[in-house]
mmCIF file of C-alpha atoms in Angstrom:
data_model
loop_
_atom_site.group_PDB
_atom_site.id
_atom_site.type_symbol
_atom_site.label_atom_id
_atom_site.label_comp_id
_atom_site.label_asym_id
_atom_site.label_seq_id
_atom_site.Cartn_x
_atom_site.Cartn_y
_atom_site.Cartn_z
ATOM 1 C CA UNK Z 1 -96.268 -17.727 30.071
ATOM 2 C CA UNK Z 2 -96.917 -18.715 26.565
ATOM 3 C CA UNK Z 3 -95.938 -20.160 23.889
ATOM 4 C CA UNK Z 4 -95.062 -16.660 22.378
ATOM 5 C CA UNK Z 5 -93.479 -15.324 25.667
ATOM 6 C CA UNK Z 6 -91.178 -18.708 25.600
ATOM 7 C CA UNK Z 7 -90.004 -18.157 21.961
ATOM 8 C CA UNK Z 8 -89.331 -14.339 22.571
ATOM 9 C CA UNK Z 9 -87.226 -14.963 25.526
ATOM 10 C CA UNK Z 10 -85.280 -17.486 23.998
ATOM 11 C CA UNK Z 11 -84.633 -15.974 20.659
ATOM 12 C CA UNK Z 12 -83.540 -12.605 23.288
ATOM 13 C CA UNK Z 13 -81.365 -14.978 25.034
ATOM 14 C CA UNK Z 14 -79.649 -16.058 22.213
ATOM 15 C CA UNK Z 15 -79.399 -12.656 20.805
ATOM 16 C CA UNK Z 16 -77.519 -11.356 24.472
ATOM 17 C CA UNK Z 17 -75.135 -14.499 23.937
ATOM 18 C CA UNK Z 18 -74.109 -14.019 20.461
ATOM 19 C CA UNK Z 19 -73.637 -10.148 21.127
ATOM 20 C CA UNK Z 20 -71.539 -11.576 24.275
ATOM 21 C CA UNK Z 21 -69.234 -13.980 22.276
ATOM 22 C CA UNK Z 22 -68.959 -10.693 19.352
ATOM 23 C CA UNK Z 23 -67.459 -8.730 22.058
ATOM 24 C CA UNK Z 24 -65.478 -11.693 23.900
ATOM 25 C CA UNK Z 25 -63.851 -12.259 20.265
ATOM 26 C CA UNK Z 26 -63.459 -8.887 19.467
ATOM 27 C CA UNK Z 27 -61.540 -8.412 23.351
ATOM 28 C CA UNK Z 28 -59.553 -11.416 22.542
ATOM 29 C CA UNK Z 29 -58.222 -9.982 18.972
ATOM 30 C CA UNK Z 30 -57.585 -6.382 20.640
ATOM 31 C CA UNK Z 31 -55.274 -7.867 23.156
ATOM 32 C CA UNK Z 32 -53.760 -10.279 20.478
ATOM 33 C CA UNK Z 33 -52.716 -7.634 18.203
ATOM 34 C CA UNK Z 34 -51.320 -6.022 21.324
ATOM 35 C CA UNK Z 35 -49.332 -9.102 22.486
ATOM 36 C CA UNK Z 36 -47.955 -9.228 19.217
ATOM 37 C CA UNK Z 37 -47.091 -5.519 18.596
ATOM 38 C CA UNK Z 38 -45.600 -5.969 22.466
ATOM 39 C CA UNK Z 39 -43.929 -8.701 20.942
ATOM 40 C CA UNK Z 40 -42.181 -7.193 17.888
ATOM 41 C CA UNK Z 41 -41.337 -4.205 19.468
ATOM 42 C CA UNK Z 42 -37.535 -3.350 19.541
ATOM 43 C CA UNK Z 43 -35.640 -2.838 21.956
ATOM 44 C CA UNK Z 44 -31.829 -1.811 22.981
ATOM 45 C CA UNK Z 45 -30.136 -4.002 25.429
ATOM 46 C CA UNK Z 46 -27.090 -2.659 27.886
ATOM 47 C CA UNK Z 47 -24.525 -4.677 28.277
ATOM 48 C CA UNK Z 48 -22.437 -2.725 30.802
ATOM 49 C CA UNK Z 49 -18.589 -3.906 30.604
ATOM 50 C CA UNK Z 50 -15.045 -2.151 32.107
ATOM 51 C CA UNK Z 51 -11.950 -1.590 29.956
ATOM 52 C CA UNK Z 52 -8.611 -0.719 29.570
ATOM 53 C CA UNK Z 53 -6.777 2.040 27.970
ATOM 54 C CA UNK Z 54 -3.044 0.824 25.806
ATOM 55 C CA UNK Z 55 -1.647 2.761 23.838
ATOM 56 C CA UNK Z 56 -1.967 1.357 20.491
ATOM 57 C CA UNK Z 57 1.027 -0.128 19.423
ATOM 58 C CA UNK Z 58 3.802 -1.278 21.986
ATOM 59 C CA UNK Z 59 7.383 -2.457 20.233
ATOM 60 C CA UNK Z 60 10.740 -3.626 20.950
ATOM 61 C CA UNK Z 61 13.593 -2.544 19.646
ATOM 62 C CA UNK Z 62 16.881 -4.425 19.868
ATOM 63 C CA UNK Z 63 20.448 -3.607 17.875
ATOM 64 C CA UNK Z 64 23.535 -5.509 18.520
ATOM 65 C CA UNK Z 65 26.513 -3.397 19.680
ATOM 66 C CA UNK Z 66 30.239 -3.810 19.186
ATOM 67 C CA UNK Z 67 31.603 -0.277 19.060
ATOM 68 C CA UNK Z 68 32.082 3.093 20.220
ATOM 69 C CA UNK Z 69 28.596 5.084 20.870
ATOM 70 C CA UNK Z 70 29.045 8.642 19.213
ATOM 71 C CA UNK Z 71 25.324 9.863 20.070
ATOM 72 C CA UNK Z 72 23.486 8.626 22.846
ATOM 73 C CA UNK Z 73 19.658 10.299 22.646
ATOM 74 C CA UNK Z 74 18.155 7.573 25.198
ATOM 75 C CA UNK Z 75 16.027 9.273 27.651
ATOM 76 C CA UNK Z 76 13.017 7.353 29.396
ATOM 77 C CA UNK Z 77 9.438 8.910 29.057
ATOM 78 C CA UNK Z 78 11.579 10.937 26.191
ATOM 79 C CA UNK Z 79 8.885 11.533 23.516
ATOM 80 C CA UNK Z 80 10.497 11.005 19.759
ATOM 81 C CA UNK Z 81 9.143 11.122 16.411
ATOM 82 C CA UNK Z 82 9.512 8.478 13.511
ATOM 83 C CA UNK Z 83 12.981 8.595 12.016
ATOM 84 C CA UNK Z 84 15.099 10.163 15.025
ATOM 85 C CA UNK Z 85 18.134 8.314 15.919
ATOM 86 C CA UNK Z 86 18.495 7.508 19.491
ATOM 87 C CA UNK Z 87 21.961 5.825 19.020
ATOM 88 C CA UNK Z 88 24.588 6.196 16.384
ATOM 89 C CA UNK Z 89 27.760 4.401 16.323
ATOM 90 C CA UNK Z 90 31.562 4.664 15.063
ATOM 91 C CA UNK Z 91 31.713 2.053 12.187
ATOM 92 C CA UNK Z 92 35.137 3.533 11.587
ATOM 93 C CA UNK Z 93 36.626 0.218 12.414
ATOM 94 C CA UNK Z 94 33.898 -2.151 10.520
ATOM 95 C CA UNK Z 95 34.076 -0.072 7.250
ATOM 96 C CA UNK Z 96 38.020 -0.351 7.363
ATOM 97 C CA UNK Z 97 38.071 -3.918 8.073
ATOM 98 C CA UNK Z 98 35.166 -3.990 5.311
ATOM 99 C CA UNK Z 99 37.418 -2.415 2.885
ATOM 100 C CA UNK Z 100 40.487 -4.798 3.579
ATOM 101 C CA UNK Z 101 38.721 -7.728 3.199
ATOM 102 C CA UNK Z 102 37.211 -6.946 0.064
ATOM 103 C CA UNK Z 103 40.419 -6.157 -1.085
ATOM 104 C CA UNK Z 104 41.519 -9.605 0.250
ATOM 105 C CA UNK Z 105 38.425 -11.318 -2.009
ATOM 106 C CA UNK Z 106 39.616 -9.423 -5.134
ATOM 107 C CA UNK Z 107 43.559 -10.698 -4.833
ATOM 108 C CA UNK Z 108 42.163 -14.191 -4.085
ATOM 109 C CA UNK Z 109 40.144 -14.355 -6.770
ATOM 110 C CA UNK Z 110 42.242 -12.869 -9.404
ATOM 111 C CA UNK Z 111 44.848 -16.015 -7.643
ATOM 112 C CA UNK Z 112 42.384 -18.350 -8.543
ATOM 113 C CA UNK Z 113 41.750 -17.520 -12.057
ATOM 114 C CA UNK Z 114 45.681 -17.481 -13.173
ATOM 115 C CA UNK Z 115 46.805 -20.252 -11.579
ATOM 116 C CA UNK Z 116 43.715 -22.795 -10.919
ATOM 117 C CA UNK Z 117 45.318 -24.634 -14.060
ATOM 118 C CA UNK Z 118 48.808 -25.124 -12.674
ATOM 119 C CA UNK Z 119 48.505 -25.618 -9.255
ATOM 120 C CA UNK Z 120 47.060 -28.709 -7.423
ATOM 121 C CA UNK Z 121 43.550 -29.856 -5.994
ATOM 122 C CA UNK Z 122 44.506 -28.979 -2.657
ATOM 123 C CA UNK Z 123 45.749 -25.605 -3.371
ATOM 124 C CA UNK Z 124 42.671 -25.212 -5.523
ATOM 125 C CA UNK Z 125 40.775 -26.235 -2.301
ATOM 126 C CA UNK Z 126 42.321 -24.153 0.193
ATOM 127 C CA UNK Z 127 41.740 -20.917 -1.857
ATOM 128 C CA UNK Z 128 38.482 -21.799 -2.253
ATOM 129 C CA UNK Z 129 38.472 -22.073 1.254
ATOM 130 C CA UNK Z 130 39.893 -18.654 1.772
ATOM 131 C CA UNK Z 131 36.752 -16.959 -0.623
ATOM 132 C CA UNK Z 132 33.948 -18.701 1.145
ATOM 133 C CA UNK Z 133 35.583 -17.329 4.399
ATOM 134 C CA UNK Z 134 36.363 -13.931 2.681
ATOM 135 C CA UNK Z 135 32.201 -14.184 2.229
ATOM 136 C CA UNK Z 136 30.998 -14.840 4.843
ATOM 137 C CA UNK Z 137 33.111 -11.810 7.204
ATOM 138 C CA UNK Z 138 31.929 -9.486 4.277
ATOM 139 C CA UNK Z 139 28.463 -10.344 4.698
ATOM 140 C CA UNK Z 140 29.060 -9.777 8.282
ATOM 141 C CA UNK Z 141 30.733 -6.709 8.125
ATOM 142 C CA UNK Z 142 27.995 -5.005 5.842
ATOM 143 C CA UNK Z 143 24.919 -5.909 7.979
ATOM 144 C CA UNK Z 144 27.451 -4.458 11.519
ATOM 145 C CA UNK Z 145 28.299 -1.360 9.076
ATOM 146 C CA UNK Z 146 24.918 -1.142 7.847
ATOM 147 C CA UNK Z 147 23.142 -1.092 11.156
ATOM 148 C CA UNK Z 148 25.150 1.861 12.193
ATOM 149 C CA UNK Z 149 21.614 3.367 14.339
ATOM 150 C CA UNK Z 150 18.954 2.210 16.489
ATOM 151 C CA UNK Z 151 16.098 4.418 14.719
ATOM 152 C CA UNK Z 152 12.683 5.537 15.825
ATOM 153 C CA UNK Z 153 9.849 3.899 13.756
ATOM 154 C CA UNK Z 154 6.728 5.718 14.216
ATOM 155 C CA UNK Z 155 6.136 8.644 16.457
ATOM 156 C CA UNK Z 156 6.507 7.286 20.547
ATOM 157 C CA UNK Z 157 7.703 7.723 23.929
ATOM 158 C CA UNK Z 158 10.342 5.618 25.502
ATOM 159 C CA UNK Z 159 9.247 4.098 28.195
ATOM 160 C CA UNK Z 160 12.623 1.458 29.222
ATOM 161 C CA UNK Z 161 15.850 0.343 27.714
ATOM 162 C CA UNK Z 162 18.564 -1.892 29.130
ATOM 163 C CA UNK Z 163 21.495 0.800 28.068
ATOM 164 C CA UNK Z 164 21.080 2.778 31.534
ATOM 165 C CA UNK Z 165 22.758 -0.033 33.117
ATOM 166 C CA UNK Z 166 25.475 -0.316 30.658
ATOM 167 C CA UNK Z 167 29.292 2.487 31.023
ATOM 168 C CA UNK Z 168 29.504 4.926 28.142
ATOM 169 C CA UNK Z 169 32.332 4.429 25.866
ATOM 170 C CA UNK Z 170 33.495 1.388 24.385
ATOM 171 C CA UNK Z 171 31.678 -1.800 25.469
ATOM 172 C CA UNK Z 172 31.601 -5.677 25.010
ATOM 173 C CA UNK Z 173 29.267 -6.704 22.016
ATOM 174 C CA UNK Z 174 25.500 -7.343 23.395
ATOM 175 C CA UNK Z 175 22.745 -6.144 22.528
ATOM 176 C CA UNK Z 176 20.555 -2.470 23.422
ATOM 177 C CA UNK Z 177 17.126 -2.774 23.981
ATOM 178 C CA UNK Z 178 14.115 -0.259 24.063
ATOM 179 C CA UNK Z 179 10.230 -0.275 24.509
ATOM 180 C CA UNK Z 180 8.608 2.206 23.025
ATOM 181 C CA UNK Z 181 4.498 2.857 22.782
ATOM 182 C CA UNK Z 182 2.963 4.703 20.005
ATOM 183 C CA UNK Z 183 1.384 8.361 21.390
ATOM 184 C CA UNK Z 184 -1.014 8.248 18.300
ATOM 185 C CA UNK Z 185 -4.628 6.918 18.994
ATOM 186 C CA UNK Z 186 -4.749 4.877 21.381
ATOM 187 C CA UNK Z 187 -7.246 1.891 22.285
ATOM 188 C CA UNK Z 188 -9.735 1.232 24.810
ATOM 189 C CA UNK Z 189 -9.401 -3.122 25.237
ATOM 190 C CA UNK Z 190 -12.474 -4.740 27.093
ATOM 191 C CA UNK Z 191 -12.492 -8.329 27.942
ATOM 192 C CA UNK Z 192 -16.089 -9.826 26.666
ATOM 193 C CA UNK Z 193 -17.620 -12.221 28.977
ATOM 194 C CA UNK Z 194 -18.994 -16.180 27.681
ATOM 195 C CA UNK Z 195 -21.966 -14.899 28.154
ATOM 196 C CA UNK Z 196 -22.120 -12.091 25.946
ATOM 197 C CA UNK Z 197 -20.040 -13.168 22.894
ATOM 198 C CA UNK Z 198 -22.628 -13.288 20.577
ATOM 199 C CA UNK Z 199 -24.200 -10.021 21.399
ATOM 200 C CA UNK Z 200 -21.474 -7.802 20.876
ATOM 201 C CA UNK Z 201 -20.312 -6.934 17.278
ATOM 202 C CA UNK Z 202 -17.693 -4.650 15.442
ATOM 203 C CA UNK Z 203 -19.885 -1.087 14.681
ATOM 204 C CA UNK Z 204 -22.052 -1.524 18.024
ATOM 205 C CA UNK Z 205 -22.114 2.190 19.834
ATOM 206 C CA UNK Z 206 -21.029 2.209 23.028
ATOM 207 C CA UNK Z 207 -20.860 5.305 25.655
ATOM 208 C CA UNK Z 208 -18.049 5.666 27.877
ATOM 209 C CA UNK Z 209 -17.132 6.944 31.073
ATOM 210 C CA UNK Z 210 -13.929 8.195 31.901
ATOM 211 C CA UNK Z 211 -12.402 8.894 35.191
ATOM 212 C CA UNK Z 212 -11.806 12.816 35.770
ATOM 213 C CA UNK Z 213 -13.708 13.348 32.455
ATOM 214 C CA UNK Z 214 -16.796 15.655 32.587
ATOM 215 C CA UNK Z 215 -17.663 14.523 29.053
ATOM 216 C CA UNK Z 216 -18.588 10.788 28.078
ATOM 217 C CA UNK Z 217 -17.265 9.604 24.870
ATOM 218 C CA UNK Z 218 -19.959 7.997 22.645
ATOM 219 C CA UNK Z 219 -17.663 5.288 20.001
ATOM 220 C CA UNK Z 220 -18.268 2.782 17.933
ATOM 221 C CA UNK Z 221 -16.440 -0.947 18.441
ATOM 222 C CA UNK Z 222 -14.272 -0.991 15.854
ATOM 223 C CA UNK Z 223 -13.358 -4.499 16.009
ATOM 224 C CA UNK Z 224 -12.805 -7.752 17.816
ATOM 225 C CA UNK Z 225 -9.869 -9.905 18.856
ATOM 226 C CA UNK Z 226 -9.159 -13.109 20.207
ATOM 227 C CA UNK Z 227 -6.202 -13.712 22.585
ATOM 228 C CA UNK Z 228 -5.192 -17.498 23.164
ATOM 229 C CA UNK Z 229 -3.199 -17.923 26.362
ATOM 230 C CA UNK Z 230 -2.136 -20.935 27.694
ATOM 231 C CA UNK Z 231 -5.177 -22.912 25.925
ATOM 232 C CA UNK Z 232 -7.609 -20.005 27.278
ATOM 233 C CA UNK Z 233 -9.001 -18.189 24.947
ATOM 234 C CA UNK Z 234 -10.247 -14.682 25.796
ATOM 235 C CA UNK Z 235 -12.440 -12.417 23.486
ATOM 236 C CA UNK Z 236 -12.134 -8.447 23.386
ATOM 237 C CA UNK Z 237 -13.921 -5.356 22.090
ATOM 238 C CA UNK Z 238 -11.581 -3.008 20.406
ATOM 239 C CA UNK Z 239 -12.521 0.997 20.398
ATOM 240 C CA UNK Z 240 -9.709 3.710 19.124
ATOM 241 C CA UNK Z 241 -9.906 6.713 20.681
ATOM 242 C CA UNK Z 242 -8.220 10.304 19.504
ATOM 243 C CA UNK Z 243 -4.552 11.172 20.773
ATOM 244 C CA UNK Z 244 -5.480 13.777 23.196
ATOM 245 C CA UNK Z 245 -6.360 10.390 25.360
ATOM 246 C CA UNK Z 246 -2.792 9.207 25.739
ATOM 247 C CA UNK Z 247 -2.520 10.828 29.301
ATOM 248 C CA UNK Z 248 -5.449 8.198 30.343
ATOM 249 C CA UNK Z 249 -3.014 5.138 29.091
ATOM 250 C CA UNK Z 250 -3.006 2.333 32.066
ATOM 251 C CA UNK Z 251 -6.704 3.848 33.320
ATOM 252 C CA UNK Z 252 -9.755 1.706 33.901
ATOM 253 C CA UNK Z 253 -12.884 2.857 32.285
ATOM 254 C CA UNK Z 254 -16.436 2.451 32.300
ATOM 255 C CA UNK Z 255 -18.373 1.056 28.729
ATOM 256 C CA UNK Z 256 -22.075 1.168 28.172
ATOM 257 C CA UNK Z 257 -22.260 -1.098 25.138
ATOM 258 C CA UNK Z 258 -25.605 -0.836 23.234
ATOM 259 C CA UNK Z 259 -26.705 -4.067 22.292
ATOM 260 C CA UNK Z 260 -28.591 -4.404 18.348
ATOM 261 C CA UNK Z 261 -32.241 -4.292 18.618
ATOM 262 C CA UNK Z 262 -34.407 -7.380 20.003
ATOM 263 C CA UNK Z 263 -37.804 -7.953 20.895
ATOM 264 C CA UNK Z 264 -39.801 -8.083 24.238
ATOM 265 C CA UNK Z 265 -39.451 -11.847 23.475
ATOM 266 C CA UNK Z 266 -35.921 -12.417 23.054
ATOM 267 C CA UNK Z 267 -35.276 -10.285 26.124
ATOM 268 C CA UNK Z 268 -37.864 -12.334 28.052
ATOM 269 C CA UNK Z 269 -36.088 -15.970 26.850
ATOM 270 C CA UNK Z 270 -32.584 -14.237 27.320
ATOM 271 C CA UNK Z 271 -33.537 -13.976 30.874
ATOM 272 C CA UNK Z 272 -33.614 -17.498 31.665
ATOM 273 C CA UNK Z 273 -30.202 -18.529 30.380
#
């Protein structure tokens, strides 16, 4: 072979190699850019939780009694609406004794003005004494004549009082309580585990499954809360749902909550903690 033949080869060679590296680099790049776009793609996470369904407020109501009952509305799983009176007394007794003591107040006082010059300290003193005390049972008396009803707040259904165990007619002074829960929008509560805290925010959507339901219910968290407990702390999602749900109050449910976006990359280093 000559000279010639040597030089050709060689400068074919080289040509074969460079072409070889050209497409090597340009194979490289290709499945670069698609690592990357992989990469930066978004996706939705899961995170596939269980709830509860409360109704959305839950209350206590207490009023001290002393008298006669003259209307006794208390019936449990009743349902009432805001402003109904499920107990109304006779004051008859309070208003009169109302009356004669602040008749009692106006005498003593009147007493004290005419003669505080011309009797002594100590008489002085012991009227005085007599006013603060007329005060005081006043005071009393308005707030007993005053709270004269144990009155609905907000639209409910009674679900347990202490007055079925207590005789109708006149009774020892105590006090009547009642629970009531609100039958307007209730709440779905789901406990949020450690481990997904920071993934789960107020407006996420969530789909969920409801026992005896042929339709799922797509929601939106509407916010978070944080329950302290004997130094544990536990985290919840908060969804409202419509009043037509009140029936399902006390049911378990299934939530589908859809995570924000994240990459191939996050999902891929979220899988190893």
């Amino acid at each position: 072979m000559g000279i010639l033949d040597k030089i050709y080869l060689s400068s074919y060679e080289s040509k074969n190699n460079a072409t070889l590296i050209f497409f090597s680099f340009i194979c490289l790049l290709i499945i670069a850019v698609f690592v990357i776009f992989a990469l930066s793609i978004k996706y939705k996470e899961v995170i596939i939780e269980k709830g509860y369904i409360y109704p959305s407020i839950t209350k206590e109501l207490s009023i001290i009694y002393d008298s006669y009952i003259e209307v006794n509305n208390i019936v449990i799983g009743e349902k009432y609406k805001k402003g109904d009176k499920i107990l109304i007394f006779n004051k008859d007794t309070a208003k009169n004794n109302l009356i004669k003591y602040e008749n009692e107040l106006n005498y003593k006082q009147n007493i004290k003005n005419i003669t505080s010059n011309y009797i002594s300290i100590i008489e002085n003193k012991k009227i005085d004494f007599e006013i603060a005390d007329l005060l005081l049972k006043i005071k009393l008396l308005k707030n007993e004549v005053r709270d004269d009803s144990l009155e609905i707040p907000f639209d409910c259904i009674l679900i347990s009082s202490n007055y079925e165990k207590i005789d109708k007619g006149y009774i020892e002074r105590g006090t009547i309580l009642c629970k009531i829960i609100s039958i307007v929008d209730p709440i779905l509560k789901i406990e949020i585990k450690d481990k997904y805290i920071n993934r789960i925010k107020a407006g996420q959507l969530t789909k969920i499954y409801l026992k005896n339901e042929q339709n799922n219910l797509d929601r939106t968290i509407n916010r978070l809360e944080i329950l302290e407990l004997d130094k544990k702390i536990t985290n919840y999602a908060i969804i409202k749902l419509d009043t037509k749900y009140i029936q399902f109050i006390g049911m378990e449910a299934k939530v589908n909550i859809i995570s924000n976006n994240m990459s191939l990359s996050d999902l891929f280093i979220r899988s190893f903690k």
